[in-house]
Coordinates of N, CA and C in Angstrom, one line a residue:
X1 N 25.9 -3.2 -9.7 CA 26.9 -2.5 -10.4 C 27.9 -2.0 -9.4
X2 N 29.3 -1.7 -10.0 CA 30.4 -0.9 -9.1 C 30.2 0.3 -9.1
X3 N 31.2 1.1 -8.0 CA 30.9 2.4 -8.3 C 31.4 3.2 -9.6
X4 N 32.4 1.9 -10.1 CA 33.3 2.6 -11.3 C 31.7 2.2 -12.8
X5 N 30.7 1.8 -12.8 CA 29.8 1.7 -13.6 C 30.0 3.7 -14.4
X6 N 29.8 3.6 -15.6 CA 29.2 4.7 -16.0 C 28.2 5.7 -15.3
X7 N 28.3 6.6 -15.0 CA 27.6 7.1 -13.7 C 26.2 7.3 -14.5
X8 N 26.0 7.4 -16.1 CA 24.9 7.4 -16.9 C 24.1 6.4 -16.7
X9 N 24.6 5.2 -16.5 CA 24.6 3.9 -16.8 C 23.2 3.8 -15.0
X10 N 24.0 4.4 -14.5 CA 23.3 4.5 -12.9 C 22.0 5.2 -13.0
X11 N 22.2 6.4 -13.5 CA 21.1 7.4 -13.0 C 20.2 7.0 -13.9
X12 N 20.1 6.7 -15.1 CA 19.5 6.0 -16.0 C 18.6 4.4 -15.4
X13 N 18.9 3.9 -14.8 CA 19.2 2.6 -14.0 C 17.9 3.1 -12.9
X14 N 18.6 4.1 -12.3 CA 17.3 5.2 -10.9 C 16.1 5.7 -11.5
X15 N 15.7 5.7 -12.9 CA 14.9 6.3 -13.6 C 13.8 5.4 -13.8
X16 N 14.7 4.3 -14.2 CA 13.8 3.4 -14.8 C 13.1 2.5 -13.1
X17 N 13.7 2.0 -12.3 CA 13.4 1.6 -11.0 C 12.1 2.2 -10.1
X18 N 12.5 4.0 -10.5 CA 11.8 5.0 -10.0 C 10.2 4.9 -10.6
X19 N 10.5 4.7 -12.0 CA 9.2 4.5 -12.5 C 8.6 3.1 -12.2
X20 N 9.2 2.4 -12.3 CA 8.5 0.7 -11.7 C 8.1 1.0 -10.9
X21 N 8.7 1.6 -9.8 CA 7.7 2.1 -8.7 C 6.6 2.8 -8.4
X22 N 6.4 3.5 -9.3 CA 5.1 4.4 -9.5 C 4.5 3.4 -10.1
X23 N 4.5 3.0 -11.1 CA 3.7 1.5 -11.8 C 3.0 0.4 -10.2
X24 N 3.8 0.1 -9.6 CA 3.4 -0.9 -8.7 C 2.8 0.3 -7.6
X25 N 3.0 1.5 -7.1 CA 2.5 1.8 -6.6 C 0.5 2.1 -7.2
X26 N 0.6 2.3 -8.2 CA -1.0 2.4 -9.0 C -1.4 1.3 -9.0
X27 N -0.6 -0.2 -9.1 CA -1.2 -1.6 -9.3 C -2.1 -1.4 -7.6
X28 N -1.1 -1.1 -6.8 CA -1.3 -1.1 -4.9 C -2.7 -0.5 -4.9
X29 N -2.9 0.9 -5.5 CA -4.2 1.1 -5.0 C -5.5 0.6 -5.6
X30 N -5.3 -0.3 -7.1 CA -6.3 -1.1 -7.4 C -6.5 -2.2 -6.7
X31 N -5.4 -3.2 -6.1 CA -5.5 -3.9 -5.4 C -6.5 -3.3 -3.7
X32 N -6.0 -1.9 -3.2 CA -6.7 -1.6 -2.0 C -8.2 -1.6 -2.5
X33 N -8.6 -1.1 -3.6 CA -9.8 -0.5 -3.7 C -10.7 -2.3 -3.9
X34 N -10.4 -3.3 -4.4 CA -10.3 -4.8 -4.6 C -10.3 -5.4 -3.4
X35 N -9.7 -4.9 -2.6 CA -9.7 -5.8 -1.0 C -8.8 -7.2 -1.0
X36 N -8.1 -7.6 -2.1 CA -7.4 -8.8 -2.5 C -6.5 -8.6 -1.5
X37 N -6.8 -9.0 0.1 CA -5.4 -9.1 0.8 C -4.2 -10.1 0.6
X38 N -4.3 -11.0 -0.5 CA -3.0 -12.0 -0.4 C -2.0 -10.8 -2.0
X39 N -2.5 -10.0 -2.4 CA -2.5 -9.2 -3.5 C -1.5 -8.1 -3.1
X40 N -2.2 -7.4 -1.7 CA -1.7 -6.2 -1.5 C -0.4 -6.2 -0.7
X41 N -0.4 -8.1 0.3 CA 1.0 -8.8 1.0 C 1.7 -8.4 -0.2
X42 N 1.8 -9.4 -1.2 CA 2.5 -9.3 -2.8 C 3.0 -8.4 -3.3
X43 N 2.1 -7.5 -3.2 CA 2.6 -5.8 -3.9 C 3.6 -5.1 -2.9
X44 N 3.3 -4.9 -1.7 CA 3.8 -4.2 -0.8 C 5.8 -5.0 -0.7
X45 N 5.3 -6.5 -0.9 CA 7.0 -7.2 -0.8 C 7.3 -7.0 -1.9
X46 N 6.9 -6.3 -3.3 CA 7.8 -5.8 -4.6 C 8.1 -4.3 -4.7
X47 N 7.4 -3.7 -3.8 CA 7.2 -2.3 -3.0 C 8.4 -2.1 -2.3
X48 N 8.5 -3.0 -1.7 CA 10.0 -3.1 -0.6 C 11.5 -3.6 -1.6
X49 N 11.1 -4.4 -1.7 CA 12.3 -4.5 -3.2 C 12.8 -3.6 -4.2
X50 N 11.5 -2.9 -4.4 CA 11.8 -1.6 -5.1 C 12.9 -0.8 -4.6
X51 N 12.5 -0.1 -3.4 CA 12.8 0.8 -2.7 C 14.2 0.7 -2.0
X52 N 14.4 -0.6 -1.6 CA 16.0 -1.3 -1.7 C 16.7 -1.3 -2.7
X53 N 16.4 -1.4 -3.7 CA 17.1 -1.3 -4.7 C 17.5 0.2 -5.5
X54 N 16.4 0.9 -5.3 CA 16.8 2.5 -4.8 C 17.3 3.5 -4.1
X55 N 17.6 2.5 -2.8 CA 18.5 3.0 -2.1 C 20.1 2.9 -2.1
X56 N 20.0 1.2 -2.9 CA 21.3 0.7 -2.6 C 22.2 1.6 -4.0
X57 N 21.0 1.7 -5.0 CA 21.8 2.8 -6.5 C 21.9 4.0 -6.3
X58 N 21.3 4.9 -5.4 CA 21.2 6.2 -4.5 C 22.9 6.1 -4.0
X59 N 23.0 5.2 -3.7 CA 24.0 5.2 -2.6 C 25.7 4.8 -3.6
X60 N 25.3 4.2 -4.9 CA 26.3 3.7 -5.8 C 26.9 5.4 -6.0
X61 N 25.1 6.2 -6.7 CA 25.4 7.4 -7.3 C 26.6 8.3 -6.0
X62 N 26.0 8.6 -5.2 CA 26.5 9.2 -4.3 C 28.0 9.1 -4.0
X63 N 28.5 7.5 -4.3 CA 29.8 7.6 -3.9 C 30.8 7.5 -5.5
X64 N 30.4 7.7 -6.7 CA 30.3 7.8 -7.7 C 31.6 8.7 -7.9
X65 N 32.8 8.4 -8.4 CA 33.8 9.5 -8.8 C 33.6 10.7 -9.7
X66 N 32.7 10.4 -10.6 CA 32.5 11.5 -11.5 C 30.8 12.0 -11.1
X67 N 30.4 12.4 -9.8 CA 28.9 12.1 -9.2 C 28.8 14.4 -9.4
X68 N 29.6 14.7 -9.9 CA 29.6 16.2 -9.9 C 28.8 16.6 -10.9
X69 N 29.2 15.4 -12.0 CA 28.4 15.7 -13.4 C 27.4 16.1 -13.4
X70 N 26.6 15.3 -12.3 CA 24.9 15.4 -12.3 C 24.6 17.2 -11.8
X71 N 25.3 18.1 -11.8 CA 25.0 19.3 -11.6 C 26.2 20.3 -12.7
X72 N 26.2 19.7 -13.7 CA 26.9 20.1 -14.9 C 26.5 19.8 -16.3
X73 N 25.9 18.0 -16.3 CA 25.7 17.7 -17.7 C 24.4 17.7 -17.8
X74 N 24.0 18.2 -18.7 CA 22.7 18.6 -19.3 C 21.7 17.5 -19.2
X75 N 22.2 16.4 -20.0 CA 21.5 14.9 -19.9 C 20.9 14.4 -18.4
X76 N 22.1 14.4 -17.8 CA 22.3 13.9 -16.1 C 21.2 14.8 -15.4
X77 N 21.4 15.8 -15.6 CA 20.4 17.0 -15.1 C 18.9 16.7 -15.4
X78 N 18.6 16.3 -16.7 CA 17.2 16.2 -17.1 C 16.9 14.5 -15.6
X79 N 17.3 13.8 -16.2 CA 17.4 12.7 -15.5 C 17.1 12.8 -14.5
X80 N 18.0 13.6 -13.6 CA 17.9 14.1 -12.0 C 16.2 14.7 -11.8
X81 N 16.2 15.3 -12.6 CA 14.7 16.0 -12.6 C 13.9 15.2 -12.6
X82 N 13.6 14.3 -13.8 CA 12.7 13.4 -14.2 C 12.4 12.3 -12.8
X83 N 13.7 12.0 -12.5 CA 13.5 11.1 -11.1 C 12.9 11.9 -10.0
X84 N 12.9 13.4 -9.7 CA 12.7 13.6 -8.7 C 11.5 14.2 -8.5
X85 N 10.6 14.3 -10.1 CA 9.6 14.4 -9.9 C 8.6 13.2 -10.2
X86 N 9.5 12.2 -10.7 CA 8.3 10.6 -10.2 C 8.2 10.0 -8.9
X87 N 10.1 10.5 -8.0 CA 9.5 10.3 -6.6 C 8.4 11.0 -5.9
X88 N 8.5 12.3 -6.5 CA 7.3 13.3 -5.5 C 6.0 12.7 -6.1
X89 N 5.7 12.5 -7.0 CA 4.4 11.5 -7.2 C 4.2 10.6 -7.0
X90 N 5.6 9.4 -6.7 CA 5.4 8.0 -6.0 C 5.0 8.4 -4.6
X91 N 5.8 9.6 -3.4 CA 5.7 10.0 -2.2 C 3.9 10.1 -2.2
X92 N 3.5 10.8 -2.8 CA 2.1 11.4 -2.9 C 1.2 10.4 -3.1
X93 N 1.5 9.0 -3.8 CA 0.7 7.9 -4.3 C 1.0 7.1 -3.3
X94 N 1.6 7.1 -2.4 CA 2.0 6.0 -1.3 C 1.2 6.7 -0.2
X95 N 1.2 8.1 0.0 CA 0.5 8.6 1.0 C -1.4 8.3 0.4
X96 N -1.7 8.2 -0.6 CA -3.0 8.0 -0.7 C -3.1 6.6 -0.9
X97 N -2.5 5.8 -1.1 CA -2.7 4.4 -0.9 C -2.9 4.4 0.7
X98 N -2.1 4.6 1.5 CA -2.3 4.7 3.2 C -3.5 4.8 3.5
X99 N -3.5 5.8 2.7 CA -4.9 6.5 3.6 C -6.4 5.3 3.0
X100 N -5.7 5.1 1.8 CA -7.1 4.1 1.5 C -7.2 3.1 1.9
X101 N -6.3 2.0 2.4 CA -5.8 1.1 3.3 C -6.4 1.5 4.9
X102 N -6.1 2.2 5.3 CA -6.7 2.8 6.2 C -8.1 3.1 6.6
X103 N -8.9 3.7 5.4 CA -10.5 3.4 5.4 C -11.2 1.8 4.7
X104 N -10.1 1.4 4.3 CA -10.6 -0.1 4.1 C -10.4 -0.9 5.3
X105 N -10.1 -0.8 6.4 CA -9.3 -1.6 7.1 C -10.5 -1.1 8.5
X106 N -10.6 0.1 8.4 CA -11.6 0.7 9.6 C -13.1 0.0 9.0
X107 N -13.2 -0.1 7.3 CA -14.6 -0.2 7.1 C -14.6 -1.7 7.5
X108 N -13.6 -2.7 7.2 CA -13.4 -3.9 7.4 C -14.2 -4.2 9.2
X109 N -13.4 -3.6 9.3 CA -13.7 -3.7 11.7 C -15.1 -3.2 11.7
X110 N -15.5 -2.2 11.3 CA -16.8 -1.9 11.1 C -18.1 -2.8 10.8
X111 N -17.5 -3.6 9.6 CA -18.5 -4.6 9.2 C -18.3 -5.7 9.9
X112 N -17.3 -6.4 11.0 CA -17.1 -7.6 11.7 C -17.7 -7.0 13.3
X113 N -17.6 -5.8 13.0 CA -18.4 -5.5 14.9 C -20.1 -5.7 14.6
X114 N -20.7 -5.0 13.1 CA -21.8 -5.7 12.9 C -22.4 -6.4 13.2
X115 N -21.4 -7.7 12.1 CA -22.0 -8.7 12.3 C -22.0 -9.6 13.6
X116 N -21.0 -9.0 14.7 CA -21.2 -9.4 16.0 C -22.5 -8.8 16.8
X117 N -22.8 -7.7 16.7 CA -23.4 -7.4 17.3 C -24.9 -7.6 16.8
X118 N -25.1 -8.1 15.4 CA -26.2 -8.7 14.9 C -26.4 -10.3 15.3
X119 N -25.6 -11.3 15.7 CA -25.5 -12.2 15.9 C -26.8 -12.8 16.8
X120 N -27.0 -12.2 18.0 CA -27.6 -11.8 18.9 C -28.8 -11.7 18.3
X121 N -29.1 -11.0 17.4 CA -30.2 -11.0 17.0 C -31.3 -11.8 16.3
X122 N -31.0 -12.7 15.9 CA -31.7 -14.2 15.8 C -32.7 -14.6 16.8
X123 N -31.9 -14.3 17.7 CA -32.7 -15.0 19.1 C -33.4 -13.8 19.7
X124 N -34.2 -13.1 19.3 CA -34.3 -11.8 19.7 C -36.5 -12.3 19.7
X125 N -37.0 -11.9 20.8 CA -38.2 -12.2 21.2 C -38.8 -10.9 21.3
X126 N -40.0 -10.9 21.4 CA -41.1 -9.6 21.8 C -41.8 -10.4 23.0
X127 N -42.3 -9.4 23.9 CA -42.8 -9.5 25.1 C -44.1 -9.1 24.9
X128 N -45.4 -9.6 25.7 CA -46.7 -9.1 25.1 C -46.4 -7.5 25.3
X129 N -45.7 -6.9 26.2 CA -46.0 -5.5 26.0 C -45.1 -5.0 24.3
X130 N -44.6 -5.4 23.6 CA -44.0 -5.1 22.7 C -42.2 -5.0 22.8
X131 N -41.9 -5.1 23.6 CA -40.0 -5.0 24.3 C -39.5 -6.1 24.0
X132 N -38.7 -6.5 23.3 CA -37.5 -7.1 22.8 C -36.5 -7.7 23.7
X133 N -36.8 -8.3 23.6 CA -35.8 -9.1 24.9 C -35.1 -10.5 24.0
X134 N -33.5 -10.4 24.6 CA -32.9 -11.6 23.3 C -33.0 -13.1 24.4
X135 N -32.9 -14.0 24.0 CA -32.8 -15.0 25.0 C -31.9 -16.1 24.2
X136 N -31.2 -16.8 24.9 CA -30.3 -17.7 23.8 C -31.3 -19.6 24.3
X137 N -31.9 -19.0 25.2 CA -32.7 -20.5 25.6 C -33.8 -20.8 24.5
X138 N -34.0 -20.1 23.7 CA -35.3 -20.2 22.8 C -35.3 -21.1 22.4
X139 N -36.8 -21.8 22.6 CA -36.7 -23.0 22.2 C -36.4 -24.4 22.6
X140 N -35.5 -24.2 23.7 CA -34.7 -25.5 24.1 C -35.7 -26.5 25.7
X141 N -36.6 -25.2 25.9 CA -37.4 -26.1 26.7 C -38.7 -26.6 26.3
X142 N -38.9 -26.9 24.5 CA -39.9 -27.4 24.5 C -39.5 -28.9 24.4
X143 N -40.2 -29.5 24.7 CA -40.6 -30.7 24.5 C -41.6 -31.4 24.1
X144 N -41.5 -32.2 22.8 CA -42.2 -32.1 21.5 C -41.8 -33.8 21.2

């Protein structure tokens, strides 16, 4: 849109955007809790799209000729609100997605050092005194 669009036409426009974004941010943390990493690439690049697109209408409003309204007209004003308390819940929902991302990602490394370090354990012998000793030769010098 131009900056000559209805400035209603705009903030109306930021509302509805604003809320898509809360929508995709809640899809984001079912996808973390899911582990679907080709899911959460996907979400995060409609995440980013979002957020461009709320910057670039931020930026329409801001240079907006009649942009004073929004601290006069009653409508405008609800609007203003309404967006700026679904950002502070999208802000809050992005910081907990992180953080779940975050303990998925540690638990992830967690379970591949595991299984590394169980690997080893296959080949794992007892000695007549009872001691555990791994050997990767096992086996390979019988001949049979």
């Amino acid at each position: 849109m131009t900056p000559t669009a209805p400035l209603t036409t705009l903030v109306e426009q930021q509302l509805e955007r604003v809320q898509a974004l809360q929508s995709v941010l809640e899809q984001e943390a079912g996808v973390i809790a899911s582990r679907a990493s080709e899911d959460i690439e996907a979400i995060a690049k409609q995440k980013q799209s979002l957020i461009n697109e709320i910057q670039r209408n931020d930026a329409q409003i801001s240079r907006h000729p009649e942009r004073d309204l929004l601290n006069h007209d009653q409508a405008l004003i609800e609007h203003v609100s309404a967006i700026q308390s679904t950002l502070s819940a999208c802000k809050q929902q992005n910081e907990t997605n992180g953080v779940a991302l975050q303990r998925a990602s540690l638990s992830i490394h967690r379970l591949r050092n595991l299984f590394q370090e169980s690997g080893g354990k296959s080949e794992l012998t007892y000695n007549q005194d009872g001691n555990a000793s791994g050997r990767k030769t096992l086996g390979t010098n019988v001949k049979a």
